[in-house]
């Protein structure tokens, strides 16, 4: 009952220690010419739920293996006893495995945990976590280690890293950087690209800056938005505002700041997007629309713009020609004005 209440790591360590004691009891009866599996640890090793191997530290030869280890690696138990530990290592990872074995060998007391890439009989990789325990003996020092399949965790971690990498690339293309705001210290911290975008000094920005030192408004409207931003960050509240900022080198940056207003470990996390080009395009479009409207207003000729038979624009000359007023503009078609038009 006491074991059930223990954390899984402690329980596994206790089982490994008990197995090591049992293996030591039968060590002197082992001969290289004798079948290894029955001699090493008896029922305790056999019924250990975790795949477990015993190998000689000098040669790396596998001296014993339980059925769980044979199933995990895809070998028959007798076949495993003809192998060395390096034979169950994935191609290209032998040096890494040797480093792991050296680490385990140096740990003469207690247990040590390492992550390795093992190889199943069919050649597929097994991302494993091995916990080794020393078996000191005058005849043939050995180590016992258990193997835990971490394939799912490895695949999940790889997929997460790929997703984060794709997100990073997307943010770079969209001109988006990340920031966090420490609610207690009231400091705004940008990532490396954000510091570069805002022309912040790395040594000053490394630990975050107060909002007035991090962002400098270039116009009264942006200054009012900054003041509202400061209040929103302290509440905290959702943030979605556009600011025209003056950078330290004199340049201008139009930025869109967003934040969901949900603190995580005392910090708010959000994004800043460089929308300078988008803002420039919108301003230019508005200027062109205004210039077009002025030109159409003074033009003496009637001008109609038609899309799919629907009149979507008419100038004042056209209104005078067809005797139209504002109420006639909702669903006006070309056929209404020119019944004979095709």
Coordinates of C-alpha atoms in Angstrom, one line a residue:
X1 CA 0.0 0.0 0.0
X2 CA 2.9 2.3 0.8
X3 CA 4.4 1.7 -2.6
X4 CA 1.2 2.7 -4.4
X5 CA 1.3 6.1 -2.8
X6 CA 4.8 6.7 -3.9
X7 CA 5.6 8.7 -7.0
X8 CA 6.2 6.6 -10.1
X9 CA 9.9 7.5 -10.3
X10 CA 10.5 6.3 -6.7
X11 CA 8.6 3.1 -7.3
X12 CA 10.5 2.3 -10.4
X13 CA 13.8 3.0 -8.6
X14 CA 12.8 0.6 -5.7
X15 CA 11.9 -2.1 -8.2
X16 CA 15.2 -1.7 -9.9
X17 CA 17.1 -1.8 -6.6
X18 CA 15.2 -5.0 -5.6
X19 CA 16.0 -6.6 -9.0
X20 CA 19.7 -5.6 -8.5
X21 CA 19.8 -7.3 -5.1
X22 CA 18.3 -10.5 -6.5
X23 CA 20.7 -10.5 -9.4
X24 CA 23.7 -10.1 -7.1
X25 CA 22.6 -13.2 -5.1
X26 CA 23.0 -15.4 -8.2
X27 CA 26.0 -13.6 -9.8
X28 CA 28.6 -16.2 -8.8
X29 CA 26.6 -19.0 -10.3
X30 CA 26.7 -17.5 -13.8
X31 CA 29.0 -18.8 -16.5
X32 CA 29.3 -17.4 -20.0
X33 CA 28.6 -20.8 -21.4
X34 CA 25.3 -21.2 -19.4
X35 CA 21.9 -19.8 -20.5
X36 CA 21.8 -16.3 -19.1
X37 CA 18.1 -15.7 -18.7
X38 CA 17.3 -18.3 -16.0
X39 CA 20.4 -17.4 -13.9
X40 CA 19.9 -13.6 -13.6
X41 CA 17.4 -12.6 -11.0
X42 CA 14.8 -15.4 -11.4
X43 CA 11.2 -14.4 -11.1
X44 CA 11.9 -10.9 -10.0
X45 CA 13.5 -10.0 -13.3
X46 CA 11.1 -12.1 -15.3
X47 CA 8.0 -10.5 -13.9
X48 CA 9.4 -7.0 -13.9
X49 CA 6.8 -5.0 -15.9
X50 CA 9.4 -2.7 -17.4
X51 CA 11.7 -3.9 -20.2
X52 CA 14.9 -4.7 -18.4
X53 CA 18.4 -5.7 -19.5
X54 CA 21.6 -6.6 -17.8
X55 CA 24.9 -6.1 -19.6
X56 CA 28.6 -6.4 -18.8
X57 CA 30.2 -3.0 -18.4
X58 CA 33.5 -4.1 -19.9
X59 CA 32.3 -5.8 -23.1
X60 CA 28.8 -4.4 -23.5
X61 CA 27.5 -8.0 -23.9
X62 CA 23.9 -8.5 -22.9
X63 CA 23.8 -11.0 -20.0
X64 CA 20.1 -11.2 -19.3
X65 CA 16.8 -9.8 -20.5
X66 CA 13.2 -10.2 -19.4
X67 CA 10.4 -11.0 -21.7
X68 CA 9.2 -7.4 -21.7
X69 CA 12.5 -6.3 -23.1
X70 CA 12.4 -9.0 -25.8
X71 CA 8.9 -7.8 -26.9
X72 CA 9.8 -4.1 -26.9
X73 CA 12.9 -4.7 -29.1
X74 CA 11.3 -7.4 -31.3
X75 CA 13.8 -10.2 -30.5
X76 CA 13.6 -13.6 -29.0
X77 CA 15.2 -13.6 -25.5
X78 CA 17.8 -16.2 -26.6
X79 CA 18.8 -14.0 -29.5
X80 CA 19.2 -10.9 -27.3
X81 CA 21.8 -12.8 -25.3
X82 CA 24.0 -13.1 -28.4
X83 CA 24.1 -9.4 -28.8
X84 CA 26.0 -6.4 -27.4
X85 CA 24.3 -3.3 -26.3
X86 CA 25.7 -1.5 -29.3
X87 CA 23.9 -4.0 -31.6
X88 CA 20.5 -2.6 -30.4
X89 CA 21.5 1.0 -31.1
X90 CA 20.1 2.8 -34.1
X91 CA 22.5 3.5 -36.9
X92 CA 24.4 6.7 -36.5
X93 CA 23.7 7.0 -32.8
X94 CA 26.5 4.6 -31.6
X95 CA 28.7 7.4 -30.3
X96 CA 25.7 8.9 -28.4
X97 CA 24.9 5.5 -26.9
X98 CA 28.5 5.0 -25.9
X99 CA 28.5 8.4 -24.1
X100 CA 25.4 7.3 -22.3
X101 CA 26.9 4.0 -21.3
X102 CA 30.0 5.9 -20.0
X103 CA 27.8 8.1 -18.0
X104 CA 26.0 5.1 -16.5
X105 CA 29.3 3.4 -15.7
X106 CA 30.7 6.4 -13.9
X107 CA 27.6 6.4 -11.6
X108 CA 28.9 3.7 -9.2
X109 CA 26.1 4.3 -6.7
X110 CA 22.4 4.7 -7.1
X111 CA 20.8 5.0 -10.6
X112 CA 21.0 7.4 -13.5
X113 CA 18.6 8.2 -16.3
X114 CA 19.5 9.0 -19.9
X115 CA 17.7 9.2 -23.3
X116 CA 18.9 7.1 -26.2
X117 CA 17.8 5.9 -29.6
X118 CA 17.6 2.1 -29.6
X119 CA 16.9 -0.2 -32.6
X120 CA 14.3 -2.8 -32.9
X121 CA 14.9 -6.0 -34.8
X122 CA 13.1 -4.7 -37.8
X123 CA 15.4 -1.6 -37.9
X124 CA 12.9 0.9 -36.6
X125 CA 13.9 3.4 -34.0
X126 CA 12.8 3.3 -30.4
X127 CA 13.1 6.6 -28.5
X128 CA 13.9 5.3 -25.1
X129 CA 14.6 6.5 -21.6
X130 CA 16.9 4.2 -19.8
X131 CA 17.5 4.1 -16.1
X132 CA 20.7 2.3 -15.1
X133 CA 21.7 0.7 -11.8
X134 CA 25.2 -0.7 -11.1
X135 CA 25.8 -4.3 -10.1
X136 CA 29.3 -4.3 -8.6
X137 CA 31.0 -7.7 -8.6
X138 CA 34.6 -8.9 -8.6
X139 CA 34.0 -11.4 -11.4
X140 CA 32.3 -9.2 -14.0
X141 CA 30.9 -5.8 -13.2
X142 CA 27.6 -5.3 -14.8
X143 CA 24.7 -2.8 -15.0
X144 CA 21.0 -3.3 -15.0
X145 CA 18.9 -0.9 -17.0
X146 CA 15.2 -0.5 -17.6
X147 CA 13.9 0.8 -20.9
X148 CA 10.8 3.1 -21.2
X149 CA 9.3 3.7 -24.6
X150 CA 9.2 7.5 -25.1
X151 CA 8.3 7.3 -28.8
X152 CA 5.0 9.1 -28.4
X153 CA 6.5 11.9 -26.4
X154 CA 9.3 12.2 -29.0
X155 CA 6.9 12.3 -31.9
X156 CA 4.7 14.9 -30.1
X157 CA 7.7 17.0 -29.2
X158 CA 8.9 16.9 -32.8
X159 CA 5.5 17.9 -34.1
X160 CA 5.3 20.7 -31.6
X161 CA 8.8 22.0 -32.6
X162 CA 7.7 21.8 -36.3
X163 CA 4.5 23.8 -35.5
X164 CA 6.5 26.4 -33.6
X165 CA 9.0 26.6 -36.5
X166 CA 6.2 27.1 -39.0
X167 CA 4.6 29.7 -36.7
X168 CA 7.9 31.5 -36.5
X169 CA 8.3 31.6 -40.3
X170 CA 4.7 32.9 -40.6
X171 CA 5.3 35.6 -38.1
X172 CA 8.5 36.7 -39.8
X173 CA 6.6 36.9 -43.2
X174 CA 3.8 38.9 -41.5
X175 CA 6.2 41.2 -39.6
X176 CA 4.9 39.9 -36.2
X177 CA 7.0 39.9 -33.0
X178 CA 6.1 38.7 -29.5
X179 CA 6.1 40.6 -26.3
X180 CA 5.2 40.0 -22.7
X181 CA 4.3 42.5 -19.9
X182 CA 5.2 41.8 -16.3
X183 CA 2.2 42.9 -14.3
X184 CA 4.2 43.2 -11.0
X185 CA 7.3 45.0 -12.4
X186 CA 5.3 46.8 -15.0
X187 CA 7.9 46.2 -17.7
X188 CA 7.5 45.4 -21.4
X189 CA 9.8 42.7 -22.8
X190 CA 10.2 42.1 -26.6
X191 CA 11.8 39.1 -28.2
X192 CA 15.0 39.6 -30.2
X193 CA 13.3 40.5 -33.5
X194 CA 11.0 42.9 -31.6
X195 CA 14.0 44.7 -30.1
X196 CA 15.5 45.0 -33.5
X197 CA 12.3 46.2 -35.1
X198 CA 11.8 48.9 -32.4
X199 CA 15.6 49.8 -32.5
X200 CA 15.9 49.1 -28.8
X201 CA 19.3 48.8 -27.2
X202 CA 19.8 45.0 -26.3
X203 CA 21.4 45.7 -22.9
X204 CA 18.6 48.0 -21.9
X205 CA 15.8 45.9 -23.3
X206 CA 17.1 42.5 -22.1
X207 CA 15.1 42.7 -18.8
X208 CA 12.2 44.7 -20.1
X209 CA 11.4 48.4 -20.2
X210 CA 8.7 50.6 -18.7
X211 CA 6.0 51.2 -21.3
X212 CA 7.0 54.9 -21.8
X213 CA 10.6 54.0 -22.5
X214 CA 9.7 51.1 -24.8
X215 CA 7.2 52.8 -27.1
X216 CA 7.2 56.5 -28.2
X217 CA 4.1 57.9 -29.8
X218 CA 4.6 60.1 -32.9
X219 CA 1.2 61.9 -32.9
X220 CA -1.5 62.9 -30.4
X221 CA -3.8 60.1 -31.4
X222 CA -1.1 57.5 -30.8
X223 CA -0.2 59.1 -27.5
X224 CA -3.8 58.8 -26.3
X225 CA -3.8 55.2 -27.4
X226 CA -0.6 54.6 -25.5
X227 CA -2.2 56.0 -22.3
X228 CA -5.2 53.8 -22.8
X229 CA -2.8 50.8 -23.5
X230 CA -1.2 51.4 -20.1
X231 CA -4.5 51.3 -18.4
X232 CA -5.6 48.2 -20.3
X233 CA -2.4 46.3 -19.4
X234 CA -2.9 47.1 -15.7
X235 CA -6.5 45.9 -15.5
X236 CA -5.7 43.7 -17.5
X237 CA -8.0 43.9 -20.6
X238 CA -8.0 42.8 -24.2
X239 CA -5.7 45.0 -26.3
X240 CA -6.1 45.7 -30.0
X241 CA -4.8 49.1 -31.0
X242 CA -2.8 50.8 -33.8
X243 CA 0.0 53.1 -32.9
X244 CA 2.3 55.4 -34.9
X245 CA 5.6 55.1 -33.2
X246 CA 8.8 57.2 -33.5
X247 CA 11.9 55.0 -33.3
X248 CA 15.2 55.9 -31.6
X249 CA 16.9 56.4 -35.0
X250 CA 14.2 58.8 -36.2
X251 CA 12.2 56.3 -38.3
X252 CA 8.5 55.8 -38.1
X253 CA 6.7 52.5 -37.4
X254 CA 3.0 51.9 -37.6
X255 CA 2.3 49.0 -35.3
X256 CA -0.7 46.9 -34.3
X257 CA -0.6 45.7 -30.7
X258 CA -2.8 42.7 -29.7
X259 CA -3.3 40.9 -26.4
X260 CA -6.1 38.6 -25.1
X261 CA -5.7 40.1 -21.6
X262 CA -5.3 36.8 -19.9
X263 CA -2.3 36.7 -17.5
X264 CA -0.1 33.6 -17.4
X265 CA 2.3 33.3 -14.5
X266 CA 2.0 37.0 -13.7
X267 CA 2.6 38.1 -17.3
X268 CA 0.5 39.2 -20.3
X269 CA 1.6 37.9 -23.7
X270 CA 0.8 39.5 -27.0
X271 CA 2.0 40.4 -30.4
X272 CA 3.2 43.5 -32.3
X273 CA 2.8 43.6 -36.0
X274 CA 4.5 46.0 -38.4
X275 CA 1.6 47.3 -40.5
X276 CA 3.5 50.3 -41.9
X277 CA 3.2 49.1 -45.5
X278 CA -0.5 48.3 -45.1
X279 CA -1.1 51.7 -43.5
X280 CA 0.7 53.4 -46.3
X281 CA -1.3 51.5 -48.9
X282 CA -4.6 52.4 -47.1
X283 CA -3.6 56.1 -46.9
X284 CA -2.7 56.1 -50.6
X285 CA -6.0 54.4 -51.5
X286 CA -7.9 57.0 -49.6
X287 CA -6.0 59.8 -51.3
X288 CA -6.7 58.3 -54.7
X289 CA -10.4 57.9 -53.9
X290 CA -10.6 61.5 -52.8
X291 CA -8.8 62.7 -56.0
X292 CA -11.1 60.6 -58.1
X293 CA -14.2 62.0 -56.3
X294 CA -13.0 65.5 -56.9
X295 CA -12.3 64.9 -60.5
X296 CA -15.7 63.3 -61.1
X297 CA -17.4 66.1 -59.2
X298 CA -16.1 68.9 -61.5
X299 CA -16.3 66.8 -64.7
X300 CA -19.1 68.2 -66.9
X301 CA -19.7 64.8 -68.5
X302 CA -22.0 62.2 -67.0
X303 CA -20.1 59.2 -65.6
X304 CA -21.6 55.9 -64.6
X305 CA -19.7 52.9 -63.2
X306 CA -21.7 49.7 -63.6
X307 CA -21.0 46.2 -62.2
X308 CA -23.2 43.2 -63.3
X309 CA -25.9 45.7 -64.5
X310 CA -25.9 47.5 -61.1
X311 CA -24.9 51.2 -61.0
X312 CA -22.4 51.4 -58.3
X313 CA -21.2 55.0 -58.9
X314 CA -22.5 58.1 -60.6
X315 CA -21.2 61.6 -60.6
X316 CA -23.1 64.8 -60.2
X317 CA -23.4 65.4 -63.9
X318 CA -25.1 62.0 -64.3
X319 CA -27.5 62.8 -61.5
X320 CA -28.5 66.0 -63.2
X321 CA -28.8 64.3 -66.6
X322 CA -31.1 61.5 -65.3
X323 CA -32.8 63.7 -62.6
X324 CA -31.7 61.4 -59.8
X325 CA -31.5 62.1 -56.1
X326 CA -30.0 60.3 -53.1
X327 CA -33.0 58.0 -52.7
X328 CA -32.5 56.6 -56.2
X329 CA -29.1 55.1 -55.4
X330 CA -30.0 51.9 -53.6
X331 CA -30.9 49.4 -56.3
X332 CA -30.4 51.4 -59.5
X333 CA -29.7 49.4 -62.6
X334 CA -28.5 50.4 -66.0
X335 CA -31.8 49.3 -67.5
X336 CA -33.6 51.7 -65.2
X337 CA -31.6 54.6 -66.8
X338 CA -31.3 53.3 -70.3
X339 CA -34.2 50.9 -71.0
X340 CA -33.0 50.2 -74.5
X341 CA -29.4 49.3 -73.4
X342 CA -28.4 45.6 -73.8

